[in-house]
Coordinates of C-alpha atoms in Angstrom, one line a residue:
X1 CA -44.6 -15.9 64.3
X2 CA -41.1 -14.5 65.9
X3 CA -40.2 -15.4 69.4
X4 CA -40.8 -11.6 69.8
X5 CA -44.5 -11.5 68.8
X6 CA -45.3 -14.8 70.9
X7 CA -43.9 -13.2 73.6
X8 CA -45.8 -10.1 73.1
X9 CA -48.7 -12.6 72.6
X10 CA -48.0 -14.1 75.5
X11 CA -47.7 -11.3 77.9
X12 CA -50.7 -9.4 76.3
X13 CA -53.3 -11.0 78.5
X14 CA -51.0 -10.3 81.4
X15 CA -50.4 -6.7 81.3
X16 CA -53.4 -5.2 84.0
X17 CA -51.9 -8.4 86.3
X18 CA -48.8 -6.9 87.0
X19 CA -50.2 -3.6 88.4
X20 CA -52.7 -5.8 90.8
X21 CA -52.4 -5.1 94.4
X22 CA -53.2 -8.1 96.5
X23 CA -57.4 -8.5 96.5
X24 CA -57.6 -6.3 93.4
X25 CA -59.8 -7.2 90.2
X26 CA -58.1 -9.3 87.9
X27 CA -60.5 -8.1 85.5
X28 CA -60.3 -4.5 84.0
X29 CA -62.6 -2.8 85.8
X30 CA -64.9 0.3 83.7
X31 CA -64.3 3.3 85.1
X32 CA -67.8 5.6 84.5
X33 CA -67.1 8.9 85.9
X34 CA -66.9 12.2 84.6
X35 CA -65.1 13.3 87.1
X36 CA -62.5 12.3 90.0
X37 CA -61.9 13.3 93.4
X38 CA -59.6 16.5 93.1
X39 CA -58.5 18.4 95.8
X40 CA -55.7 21.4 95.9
X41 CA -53.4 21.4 93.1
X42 CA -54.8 19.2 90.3
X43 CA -51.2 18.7 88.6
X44 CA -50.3 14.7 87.9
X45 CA -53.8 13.5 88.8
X46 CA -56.8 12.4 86.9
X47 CA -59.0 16.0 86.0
X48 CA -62.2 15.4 83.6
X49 CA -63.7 12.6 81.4
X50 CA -62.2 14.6 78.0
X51 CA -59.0 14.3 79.2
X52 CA -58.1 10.7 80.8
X53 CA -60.0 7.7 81.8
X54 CA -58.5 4.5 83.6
X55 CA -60.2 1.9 81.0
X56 CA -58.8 3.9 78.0
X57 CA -55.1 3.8 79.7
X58 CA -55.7 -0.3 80.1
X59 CA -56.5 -0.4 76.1
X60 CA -54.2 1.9 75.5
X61 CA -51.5 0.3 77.2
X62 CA -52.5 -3.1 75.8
X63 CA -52.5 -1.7 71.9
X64 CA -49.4 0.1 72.7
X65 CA -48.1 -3.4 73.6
X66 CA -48.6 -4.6 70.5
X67 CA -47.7 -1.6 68.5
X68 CA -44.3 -1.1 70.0
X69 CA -45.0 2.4 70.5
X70 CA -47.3 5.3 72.4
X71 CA -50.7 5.0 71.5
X72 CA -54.0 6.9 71.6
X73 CA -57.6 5.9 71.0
X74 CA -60.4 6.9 69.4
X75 CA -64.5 6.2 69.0
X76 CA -63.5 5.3 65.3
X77 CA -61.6 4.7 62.9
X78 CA -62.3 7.4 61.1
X79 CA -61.8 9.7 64.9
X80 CA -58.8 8.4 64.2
X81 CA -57.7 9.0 60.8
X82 CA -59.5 12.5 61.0
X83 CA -57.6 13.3 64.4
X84 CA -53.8 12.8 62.2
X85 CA -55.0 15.1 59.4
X86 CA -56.1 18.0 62.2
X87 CA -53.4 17.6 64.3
X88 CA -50.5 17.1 62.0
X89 CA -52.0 19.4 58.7
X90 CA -52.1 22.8 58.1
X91 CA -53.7 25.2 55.3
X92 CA -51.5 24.7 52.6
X93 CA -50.5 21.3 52.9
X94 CA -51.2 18.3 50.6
X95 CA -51.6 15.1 51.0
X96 CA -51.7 11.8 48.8
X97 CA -53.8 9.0 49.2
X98 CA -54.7 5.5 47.4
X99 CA -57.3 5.8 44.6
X100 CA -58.5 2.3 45.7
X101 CA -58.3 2.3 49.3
X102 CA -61.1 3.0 52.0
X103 CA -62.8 5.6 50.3
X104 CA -64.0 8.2 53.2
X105 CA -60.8 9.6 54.2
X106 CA -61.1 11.2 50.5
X107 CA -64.8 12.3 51.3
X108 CA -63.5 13.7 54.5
X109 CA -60.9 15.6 52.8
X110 CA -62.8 16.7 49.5
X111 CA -66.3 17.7 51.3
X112 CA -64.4 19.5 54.6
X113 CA -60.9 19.3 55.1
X114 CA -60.4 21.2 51.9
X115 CA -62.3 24.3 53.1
X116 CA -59.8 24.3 55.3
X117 CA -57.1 24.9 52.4
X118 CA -56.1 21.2 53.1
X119 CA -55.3 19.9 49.3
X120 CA -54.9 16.2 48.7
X121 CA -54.2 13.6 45.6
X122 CA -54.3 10.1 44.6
X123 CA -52.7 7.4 43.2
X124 CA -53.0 3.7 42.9
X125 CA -51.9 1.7 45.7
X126 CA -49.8 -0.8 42.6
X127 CA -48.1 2.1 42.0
X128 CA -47.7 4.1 44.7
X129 CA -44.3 4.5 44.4
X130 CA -44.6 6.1 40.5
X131 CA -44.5 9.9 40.0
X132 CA -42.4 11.0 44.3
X133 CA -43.7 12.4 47.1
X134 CA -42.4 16.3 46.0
X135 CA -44.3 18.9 47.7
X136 CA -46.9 16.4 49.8
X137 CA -46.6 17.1 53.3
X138 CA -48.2 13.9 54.3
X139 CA -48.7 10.6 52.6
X140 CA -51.5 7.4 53.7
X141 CA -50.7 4.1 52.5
X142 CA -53.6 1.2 53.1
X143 CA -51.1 -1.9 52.2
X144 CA -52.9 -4.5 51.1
X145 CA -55.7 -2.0 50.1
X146 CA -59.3 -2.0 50.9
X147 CA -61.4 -3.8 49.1
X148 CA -58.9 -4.9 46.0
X149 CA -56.0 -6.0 48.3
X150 CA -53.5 -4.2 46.3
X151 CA -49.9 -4.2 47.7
X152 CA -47.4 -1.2 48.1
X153 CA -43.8 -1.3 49.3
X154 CA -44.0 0.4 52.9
X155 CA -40.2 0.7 53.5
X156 CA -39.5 1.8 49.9
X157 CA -42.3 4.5 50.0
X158 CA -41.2 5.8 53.6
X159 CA -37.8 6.3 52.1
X160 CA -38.8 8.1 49.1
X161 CA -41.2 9.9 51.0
X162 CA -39.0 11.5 54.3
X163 CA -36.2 12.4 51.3
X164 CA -38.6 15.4 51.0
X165 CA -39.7 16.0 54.5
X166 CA -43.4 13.8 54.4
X167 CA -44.6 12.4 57.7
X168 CA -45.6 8.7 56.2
X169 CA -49.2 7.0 58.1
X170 CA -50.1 3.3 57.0
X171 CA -53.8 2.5 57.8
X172 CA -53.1 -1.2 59.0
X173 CA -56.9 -1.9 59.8
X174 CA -56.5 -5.4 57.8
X175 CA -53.6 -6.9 58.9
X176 CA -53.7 -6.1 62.9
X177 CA -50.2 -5.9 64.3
X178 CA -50.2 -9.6 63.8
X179 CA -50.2 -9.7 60.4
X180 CA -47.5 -6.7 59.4
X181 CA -46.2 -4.0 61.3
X182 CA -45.6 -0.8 59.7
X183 CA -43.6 1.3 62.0
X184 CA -41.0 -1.3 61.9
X185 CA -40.7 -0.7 58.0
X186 CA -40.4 3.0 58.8
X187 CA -44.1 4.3 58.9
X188 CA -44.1 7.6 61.1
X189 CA -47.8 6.6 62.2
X190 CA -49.4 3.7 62.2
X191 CA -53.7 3.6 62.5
X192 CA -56.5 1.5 62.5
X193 CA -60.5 0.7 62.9
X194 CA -60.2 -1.7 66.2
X195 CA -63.9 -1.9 65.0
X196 CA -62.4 -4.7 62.5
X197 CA -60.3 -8.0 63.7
X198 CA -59.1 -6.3 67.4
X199 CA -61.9 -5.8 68.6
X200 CA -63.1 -8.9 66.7
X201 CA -66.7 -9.0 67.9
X202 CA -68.8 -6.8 65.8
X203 CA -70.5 -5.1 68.9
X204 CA -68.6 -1.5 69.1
X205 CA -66.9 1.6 67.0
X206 CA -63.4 2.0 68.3
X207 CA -59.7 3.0 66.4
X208 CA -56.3 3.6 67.4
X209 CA -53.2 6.0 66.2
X210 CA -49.3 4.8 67.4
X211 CA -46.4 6.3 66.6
X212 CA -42.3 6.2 67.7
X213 CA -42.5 9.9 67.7
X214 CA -43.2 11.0 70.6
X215 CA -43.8 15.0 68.7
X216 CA -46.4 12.9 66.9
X217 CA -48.1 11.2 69.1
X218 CA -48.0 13.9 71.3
X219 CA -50.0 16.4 68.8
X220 CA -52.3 14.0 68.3
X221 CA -53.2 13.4 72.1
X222 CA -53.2 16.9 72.4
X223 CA -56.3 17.2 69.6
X224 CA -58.2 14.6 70.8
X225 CA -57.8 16.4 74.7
X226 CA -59.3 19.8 72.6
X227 CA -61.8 19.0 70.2
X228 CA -63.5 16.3 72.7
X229 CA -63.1 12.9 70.3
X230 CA -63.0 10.7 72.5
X231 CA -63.5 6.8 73.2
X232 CA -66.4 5.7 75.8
X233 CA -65.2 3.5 78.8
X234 CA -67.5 0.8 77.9
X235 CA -66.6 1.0 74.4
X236 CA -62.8 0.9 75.7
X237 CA -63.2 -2.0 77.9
X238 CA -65.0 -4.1 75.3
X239 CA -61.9 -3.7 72.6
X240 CA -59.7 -4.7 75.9
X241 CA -61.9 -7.9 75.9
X242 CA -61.4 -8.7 72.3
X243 CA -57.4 -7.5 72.1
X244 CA -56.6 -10.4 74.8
X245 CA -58.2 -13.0 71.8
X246 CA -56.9 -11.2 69.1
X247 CA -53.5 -13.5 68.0
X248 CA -55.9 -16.8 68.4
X249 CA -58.5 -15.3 66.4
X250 CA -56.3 -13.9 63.3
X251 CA -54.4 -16.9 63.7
X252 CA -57.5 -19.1 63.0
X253 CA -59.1 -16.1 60.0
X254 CA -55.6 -16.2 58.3
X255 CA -54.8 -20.1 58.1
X256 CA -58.3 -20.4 57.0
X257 CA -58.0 -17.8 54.5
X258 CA -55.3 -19.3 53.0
X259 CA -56.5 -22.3 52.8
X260 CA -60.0 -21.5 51.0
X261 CA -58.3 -18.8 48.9
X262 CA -56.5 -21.7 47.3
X263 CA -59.7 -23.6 46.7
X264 CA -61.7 -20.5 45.5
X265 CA -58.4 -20.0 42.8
X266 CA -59.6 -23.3 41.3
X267 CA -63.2 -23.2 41.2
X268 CA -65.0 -22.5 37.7
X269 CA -67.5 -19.9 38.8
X270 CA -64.7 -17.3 40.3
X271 CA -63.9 -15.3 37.4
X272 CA -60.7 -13.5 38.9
X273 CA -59.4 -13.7 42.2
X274 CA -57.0 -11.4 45.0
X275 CA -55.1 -12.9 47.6
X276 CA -51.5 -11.9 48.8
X277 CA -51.7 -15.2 50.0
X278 CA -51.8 -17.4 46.2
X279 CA -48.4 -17.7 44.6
X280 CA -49.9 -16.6 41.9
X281 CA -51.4 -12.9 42.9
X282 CA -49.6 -10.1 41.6
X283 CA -48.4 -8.9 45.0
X284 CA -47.1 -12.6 46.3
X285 CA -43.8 -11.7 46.4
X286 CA -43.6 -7.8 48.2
X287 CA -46.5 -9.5 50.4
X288 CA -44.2 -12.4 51.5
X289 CA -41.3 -9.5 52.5
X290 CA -43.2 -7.0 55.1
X291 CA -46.0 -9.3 55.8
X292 CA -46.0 -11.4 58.4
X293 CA -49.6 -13.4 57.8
X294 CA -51.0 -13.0 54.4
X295 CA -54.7 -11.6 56.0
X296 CA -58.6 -13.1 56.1
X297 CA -59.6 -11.0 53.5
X298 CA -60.0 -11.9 50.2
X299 CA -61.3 -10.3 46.6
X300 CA -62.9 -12.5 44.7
X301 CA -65.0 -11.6 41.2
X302 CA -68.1 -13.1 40.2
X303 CA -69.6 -13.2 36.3
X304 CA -72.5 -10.8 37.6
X305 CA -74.3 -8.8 40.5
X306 CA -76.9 -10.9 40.6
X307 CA -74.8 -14.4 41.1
X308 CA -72.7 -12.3 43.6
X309 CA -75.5 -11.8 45.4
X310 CA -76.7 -15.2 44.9
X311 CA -74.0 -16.4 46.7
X312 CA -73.4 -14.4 49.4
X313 CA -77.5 -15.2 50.1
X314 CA -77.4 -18.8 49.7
X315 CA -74.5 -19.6 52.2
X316 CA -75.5 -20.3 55.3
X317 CA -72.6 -19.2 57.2
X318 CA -71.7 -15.8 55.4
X319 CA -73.5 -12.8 57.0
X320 CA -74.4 -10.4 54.3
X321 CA -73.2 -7.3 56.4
X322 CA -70.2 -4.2 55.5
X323 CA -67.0 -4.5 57.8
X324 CA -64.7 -7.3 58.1
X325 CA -62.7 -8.7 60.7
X326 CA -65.5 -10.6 62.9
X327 CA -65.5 -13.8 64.3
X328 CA -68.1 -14.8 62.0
X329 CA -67.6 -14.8 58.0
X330 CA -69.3 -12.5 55.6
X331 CA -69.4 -11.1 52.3
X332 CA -70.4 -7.9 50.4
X333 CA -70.7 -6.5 47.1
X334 CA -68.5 -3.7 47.3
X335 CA -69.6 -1.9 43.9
X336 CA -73.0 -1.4 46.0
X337 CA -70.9 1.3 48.0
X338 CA -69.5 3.3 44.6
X339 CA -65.9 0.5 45.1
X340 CA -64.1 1.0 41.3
X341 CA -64.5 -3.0 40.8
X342 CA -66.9 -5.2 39.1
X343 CA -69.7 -5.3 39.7
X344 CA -69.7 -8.8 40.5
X345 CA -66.7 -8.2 43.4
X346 CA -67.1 -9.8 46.3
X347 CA -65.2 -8.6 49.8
X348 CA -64.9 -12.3 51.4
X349 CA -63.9 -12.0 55.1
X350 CA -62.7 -15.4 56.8
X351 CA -64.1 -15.2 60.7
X352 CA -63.6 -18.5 63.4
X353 CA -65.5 -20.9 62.0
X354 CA -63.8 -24.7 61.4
X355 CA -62.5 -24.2 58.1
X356 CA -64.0 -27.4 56.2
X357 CA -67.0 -26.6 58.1
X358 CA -66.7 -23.2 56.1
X359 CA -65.6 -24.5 53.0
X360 CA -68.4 -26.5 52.4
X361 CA -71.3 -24.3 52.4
X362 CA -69.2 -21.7 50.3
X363 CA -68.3 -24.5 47.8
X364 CA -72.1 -25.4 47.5
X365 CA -73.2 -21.6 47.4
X366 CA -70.8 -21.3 44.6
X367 CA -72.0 -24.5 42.6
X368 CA -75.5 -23.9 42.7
X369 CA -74.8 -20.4 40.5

């Protein structure tokens, strides 16, 4: 990493320190209540549970930390990417998505959002940039895209995209601000499902929105005051827990990652294979430009279902559970969930296990097919 980002390592377990009064918890404490002691004018103070909460300013404060920019939080990643579209979209508008990214936001948008006269497209992430950004009022990049970890240009695409007037949000939910950092390559918004590598424990629902905008950011703390969409304080103070581990744990997932990915490329029974990682994947060299890890995900293809899900059974040390990011490893079939890939596909996400110790179990897994 930059000097920058081990300093904002560094100082990320630090942050509730420097507002400690002498005797106070060093500990974040979690701040259950409802409501808070309010007498005479209530302007500047703490009001009601929809509108503020103590533990949700510490995680905020910590993910704007690592964001660079004014942050709000949400029970989800989906509160989240659902909070950007009703804050920022109005009857009328379109908006563009990837064909192969996470596939609710177009659910969302197809089964509700367009009742509301909210239009939307898609296009391969490969090819984002093919065919302009005329007439969309919005456009959502996932970069490397989830589950085929495909690869779009995010400073080429905001530039095309704001030459007609689009606000530009990058779903970063697989790279962490670790691994790449959109607004710096001119996203208006970045987003993500903290459920994945921030939080890192697989025990709560929790997502994020940041933005250098301060209109944005604004609007969007605004909605979730209004429509009630809000984080729980436990559920806030256990994504604080996980954020202060966050650079040692992705540290660990990505080296790994890069190091079995390698392996996997070589083995007989992988029939094709995705990593941004591999020299030899087709988005090694745009990955190697905006990224600054190459990720603990990675795609790997399989000659049917059934010796996909021979393999993710066999190995001890791969939970056969949806979601990614934990400290332990696991794998899905992603075709089970209506993924365009083979059926065969395999989502393999590196957790914090030793890698050889990891390695071997998924070497004999794949022998034994």
């Amino acid at each position: 990493m930059s000097d920058s980002q081990n300093a904002r390592a560094a100082s990320l377990s630090h942050l509730h320190s420097a507002r400690l009064a002498k005797g106070d918890p060093l500990s974040t404490p979690i701040v259950m209540s409802s409501v808070f002691h309010l007498p005479g004018d209530p302007a500047g103070f703490r009001q009601y549970g929809r509108f503020d909460n103590p533990t949700w300013e510490a995680v905020e404060a910590a993910l704007a930390h690592l964001e660079d920019a004014g942050t709000v939080s949400f029970p989800s990643g989906m509160a989240a990417i659902s909070s950007v579209f009703l804050a920022l979209l109005s009857a009328g508008d379109r908006v563009l998505l990837p064909a192969d990214g996470y596939y609710t936001p177009r659910v969302l948008l197809e089964k509700h959002l367009s009742r509301l006269g909210i239009l939307y497209d898609t296009r391969p992430t490969a090819s984002f940039l093919e065919g302009g950004f005329e007439d969309y009022r919005m456009v959502l990049i996932e970069t490397p895209s989830n589950p085929g970890l495909d690869v779009c240009d995010i400073a080429a695409v905001a530039k095309a995209a704001h030459e007609h007037g689009a606000i530009v949000v990058a779903d970063n939910t697989t790279m962490t601000p670790f691994g790449q950092r959109p607004l710096d390559l001119d996203a208006d918004i970045v987003l993500a499902a903290d459920t994945k590598a921030i939080n890192g424990h697989s025990d709560v629902l929790f997502g994020h929105v940041a933005s250098r905008d301060s209109a944005l950011i604004g609007a969007v703390r605004d909605w979730r005051k209004l429509s009630g969409n809000i984080p729980g304080p436990f559920e806030a103070w256990l994504v604080l827990r996980g954020i202060e581990t966050l650079e040692l744990r992705f540290d660990r997932m990505c080296s790994s990652a890069e190091t079995i990915a390698t392996r996997l490329a070589e083995h007989p029974a992988i029939k094709a294979l995705r990593y941004p990682g591999l020299a030899g994947d087709p988005s090694h060299a745009l990955s190697r430009t905006q990224m600054l890890r190459f990720g603990s995900l990675i795609g790997l293809t399989l000659e049917t279902e059934e010796k996909a899900e021979a393999f993710i059974n066999t190995c001890p040390l791969l939970e056969a559970t949806t979601s990614f990011g934990g400290v332990h490893s696991s794998a899905e079939r992603r075709a089970r969930w209506g993924d365009d890939v083979a059926e065969g596909f395999v989502r393999l996400s590196i957790g914090c296990e030793p890698t050889e110790a990891l390695w071997a179990p998924i070497e004999t897994a794949l022998n034994g097919l």
